[in-house]
Amino acid sequence: MASRKTRRQRHNPVKNILKWLGTIVIIMLLAVGAYVGYAIHQAPTITESALKANPSPGDNQVYVTYDNIPDDYRNALISTEDRTFETNNGVSLGGVFNLVVSNIKTRFGDGVARGGSSITQQLVKLTVFSTSKADQTPTRKIQEIYLALQLNKTHSKAQILEYYVNKIYEGHYQYGAQTIAYYYFGKPLSQLTLSQTAIIAGLGQSPSNFDLYSNPELVEKRRNIVLAAMLDNDKINHHEYEDAKATSVTAGLMPR
């Protein structure tokens, strides 16, 4: 009896298939682990000097420290780009989820792919990686996430936000939110209206398209998205939202 039972177990096709599938899964997990480990090992080193904004020769920058970044601008940026910035570990899980979903939709012809990067990840990207789409490889994404996790351990949220705010390219050869505030409106971030603040906070996504001199209509749409994000995140009330939304985007604009 024991021998016949052993033979039945040996020739059970379901068990054999499950065994092979289990082996394949283990091999795949080991391969993925090895790939991730290699990518992390090859990740560049981020230095303190590299984190500080360093525009190219000929470009302009007016550096602003964290203490001089007004609440409205900080709230606008976080509400729009990384709502969990204050509490996440350097990587936005919601952003990763949106990235996966949007890319699946894009693959099937419905939707637009989104980056899904946290503010910390974006700082890493601007510091040690190219922003070119051609360089957005799986290896680089792994390194970006790894470096963001490390940066979040070694730096405060205030330091990370300060570096990021000053490193964003805002168009017209201007780097940083304070710089573009002077360029467009002739005054620092702390003196901007809510409408102007939302305009500045929305520029970094696509500074060439959101050019206030050339494309005020697109800038208005982007500003309204930022204002809506602030309202949804309880950073402004409905009256402030409606008042800022009704303001012309060219109000206070400096002559070109």
XYZ file of C-alpha atoms in Angstrom:
256
model
C 0.000 0.000 0.000
C 2.763 2.431 0.945
C 4.500 1.866 -2.359
C 1.332 2.517 -4.426
C 0.689 5.713 -2.402
C 4.223 6.902 -3.085
C 3.776 6.279 -6.810
C 0.486 8.194 -6.835
C 2.176 11.187 -5.146
C 5.084 11.019 -7.599
C 2.796 11.098 -10.589
C 0.358 13.725 -9.246
C 0.444 16.343 -12.051
C -1.008 19.149 -9.934
C 1.638 18.797 -7.253
C 4.381 18.639 -9.874
C 3.125 21.816 -11.528
C 2.913 23.638 -8.208
C 6.415 22.491 -7.356
C 7.819 23.828 -10.625
C 5.905 27.078 -10.262
C 7.275 27.512 -6.760
C 10.793 26.935 -8.054
C 10.301 29.482 -10.853
C 8.944 32.082 -8.411
C 11.933 31.596 -6.100
C 14.364 31.962 -9.020
C 12.580 35.121 -10.173
C 12.656 36.633 -6.690
C 16.364 35.879 -6.381
C 16.999 37.444 -9.792
C 15.018 40.576 -8.897
C 16.829 40.808 -5.570
C 20.202 40.514 -7.293
C 19.205 43.186 -9.835
C 18.026 45.567 -7.114
C 21.174 44.936 -5.094
C 23.388 45.649 -8.111
C 21.479 48.859 -8.903
C 21.845 50.078 -5.319
C 25.556 49.203 -5.277
C 26.050 51.325 -8.413
C 24.056 54.304 -7.069
C 25.954 57.626 -7.049
C 26.894 59.410 -3.838
C 25.041 62.594 -2.916
C 27.236 65.235 -1.281
C 26.104 68.276 0.670
C 27.637 70.605 -1.897
C 25.743 68.845 -4.684
C 22.451 69.277 -2.826
C 22.871 73.037 -2.738
C 21.511 74.646 -5.858
C 24.245 75.139 -8.405
C 22.867 76.669 -11.606
C 24.891 76.610 -14.779
C 27.051 79.619 -15.647
C 24.859 82.388 -17.014
C 21.756 81.222 -15.147
C 20.333 83.167 -12.233
C 19.561 82.176 -8.670
C 18.450 84.062 -5.577
C 18.764 81.559 -2.740
C 15.996 81.438 -0.136
C 16.428 79.740 3.233
C 13.679 77.601 4.734
C 12.788 80.256 7.339
C 12.012 82.690 4.524
C 9.787 80.333 2.542
C 6.223 81.527 3.260
C 3.564 79.085 4.420
C 1.388 79.701 1.355
C 4.151 78.670 -1.034
C 5.157 75.653 1.065
C 1.513 74.563 1.305
C 0.957 75.086 -2.430
C 4.022 73.037 -3.365
C 3.320 70.173 -0.977
C -0.417 70.051 -1.765
C 0.337 69.803 -5.486
C 3.471 67.669 -5.662
C 3.697 65.485 -2.550
C 0.858 65.699 -0.043
C 2.486 63.226 2.348
C 5.873 64.968 2.283
C 5.888 65.818 5.985
C 5.227 62.233 7.063
C 6.567 59.923 4.338
C 9.961 58.203 4.441
C 11.202 59.924 1.304
C 8.998 57.945 -1.075
C 5.322 58.640 -1.675
C 3.400 55.350 -1.751
C 0.436 57.172 -3.275
C 2.741 58.543 -5.955
C 4.090 55.072 -6.722
C 0.515 53.743 -6.978
C -0.472 56.600 -9.321
C 2.653 55.910 -11.389
C 1.769 52.233 -11.839
C -1.913 52.895 -12.589
C -1.259 55.751 -15.019
C 1.365 53.735 -16.911
C -1.023 50.780 -17.217
C -3.701 53.117 -18.570
C -1.214 54.655 -20.986
C -0.181 51.229 -22.252
C -3.796 50.531 -23.173
C -4.282 53.943 -24.762
C -6.228 55.598 -21.944
C -4.502 58.204 -19.831
C -1.167 59.948 -19.488
C 1.836 58.482 -17.701
C 2.839 60.344 -14.535
C 6.101 60.505 -12.660
C 4.870 59.555 -9.193
C 8.017 60.930 -7.497
C 8.008 62.463 -4.037
C 9.658 65.832 -3.410
C 12.658 63.986 -1.943
C 12.913 61.806 -5.055
C 12.695 64.884 -7.260
C 15.524 66.491 -5.289
C 17.625 63.352 -5.854
C 16.812 63.462 -9.558
C 17.782 67.138 -9.877
C 20.979 66.582 -7.890
C 22.590 63.497 -9.404
C 20.458 62.340 -12.349
C 19.348 63.632 -15.706
C 15.712 64.689 -16.082
C 15.622 63.379 -19.652
C 12.913 60.776 -20.329
C 15.485 58.670 -22.162
C 17.335 58.214 -18.859
C 14.281 57.085 -16.894
C 15.299 53.426 -16.705
C 14.293 50.821 -14.075
C 17.855 50.884 -12.712
C 17.782 54.626 -12.219
C 14.344 54.475 -10.597
C 15.615 51.929 -8.067
C 18.621 54.142 -7.329
C 16.385 57.212 -7.039
C 14.144 55.494 -4.483
C 17.121 54.142 -2.521
C 18.835 57.546 -2.381
C 15.586 59.258 -1.384
C 15.181 56.835 1.531
C 18.761 57.534 2.640
C 18.382 61.307 2.231
C 15.267 61.238 4.389
C 17.297 59.582 7.162
C 20.189 62.051 7.075
C 18.339 65.337 6.480
C 15.378 67.089 8.027
C 12.256 67.844 6.006
C 13.141 71.532 6.253
C 16.580 70.929 4.692
C 15.145 68.778 1.910
C 12.459 71.319 1.037
C 14.928 74.207 1.106
C 17.288 72.443 -1.287
C 14.425 71.485 -3.592
C 12.829 74.944 -3.700
C 16.159 76.456 -4.740
C 17.047 73.779 -7.272
C 13.868 73.778 -9.398
C 14.364 75.136 -12.906
C 11.641 77.721 -13.471
C 12.299 78.788 -17.070
C 13.967 81.915 -18.509
C 17.343 80.698 -17.127
C 16.044 81.154 -13.581
C 16.611 78.581 -10.805
C 14.550 78.498 -7.650
C 11.198 79.886 -6.545
C 12.643 83.095 -5.088
C 14.459 83.850 -8.339
C 11.408 83.445 -10.571
C 9.296 85.468 -8.104
C 11.625 88.425 -8.644
C 11.752 87.765 -12.385
C 7.963 87.697 -12.918
C 6.683 89.938 -10.127
C 9.670 91.956 -8.913
C 9.333 90.876 -5.264
C 10.217 87.966 -2.953
C 8.001 84.966 -2.269
C 6.963 86.428 1.072
C 5.263 89.390 -0.645
C 3.346 87.505 -3.341
C -0.443 87.284 -3.429
C -2.057 83.855 -3.152
C -2.660 83.826 -6.918
C 0.985 84.690 -7.651
C 2.184 82.097 -5.131
C 0.106 79.384 -6.819
C 1.532 80.417 -10.204
C 5.110 80.043 -8.944
C 4.345 76.735 -7.211
C 2.958 75.289 -10.446
C 5.783 76.266 -12.788
C 8.246 73.469 -12.044
C 6.194 70.748 -13.736
C 6.816 72.263 -17.174
C 8.478 75.714 -17.111
C 8.651 75.988 -20.904
C 4.902 75.433 -21.267
C 3.886 77.442 -18.202
C 5.579 80.614 -19.429
C 3.629 83.537 -18.032
C 4.644 85.833 -20.904
C 3.910 83.402 -23.739
C 1.152 81.127 -22.396
C -0.956 82.949 -19.774
C -3.965 80.720 -20.580
C -2.011 77.551 -19.722
C -0.592 79.224 -16.625
C -4.111 80.086 -15.486
C -5.213 76.454 -15.815
C -2.165 75.264 -13.898
C -2.624 77.922 -11.196
C -6.224 76.823 -10.707
C -5.089 73.209 -10.313
C -2.673 74.313 -7.577
C -5.382 76.359 -5.840
C -7.790 73.410 -6.013
C -5.130 71.148 -4.469
C -4.630 73.641 -1.632
C -8.372 73.819 -1.042
C -8.713 70.045 -1.068
C -5.813 69.797 1.379
C -7.476 72.326 3.732
C -4.681 74.871 3.316
C -6.997 77.645 2.096
C -10.717 78.220 2.520
C -13.319 78.459 -0.229
C -13.388 82.258 -0.168
C -9.599 82.470 -0.608
C -9.811 79.927 -3.411
C -12.505 81.819 -5.321
C -10.808 85.192 -4.788
C -7.420 83.962 -6.056
C -9.006 82.086 -8.950
C -10.782 85.275 -10.079
C -7.490 87.198 -10.168
C -5.794 87.711 -13.539
C -2.565 85.720 -13.789
C -0.866 88.775 -15.303
C -1.748 91.017 -12.356
C 1.510 92.540 -11.104
C 3.556 90.984 -13.913
C 6.822 92.793 -14.622
C 7.458 94.079 -18.167
C 9.283 91.440 -20.167
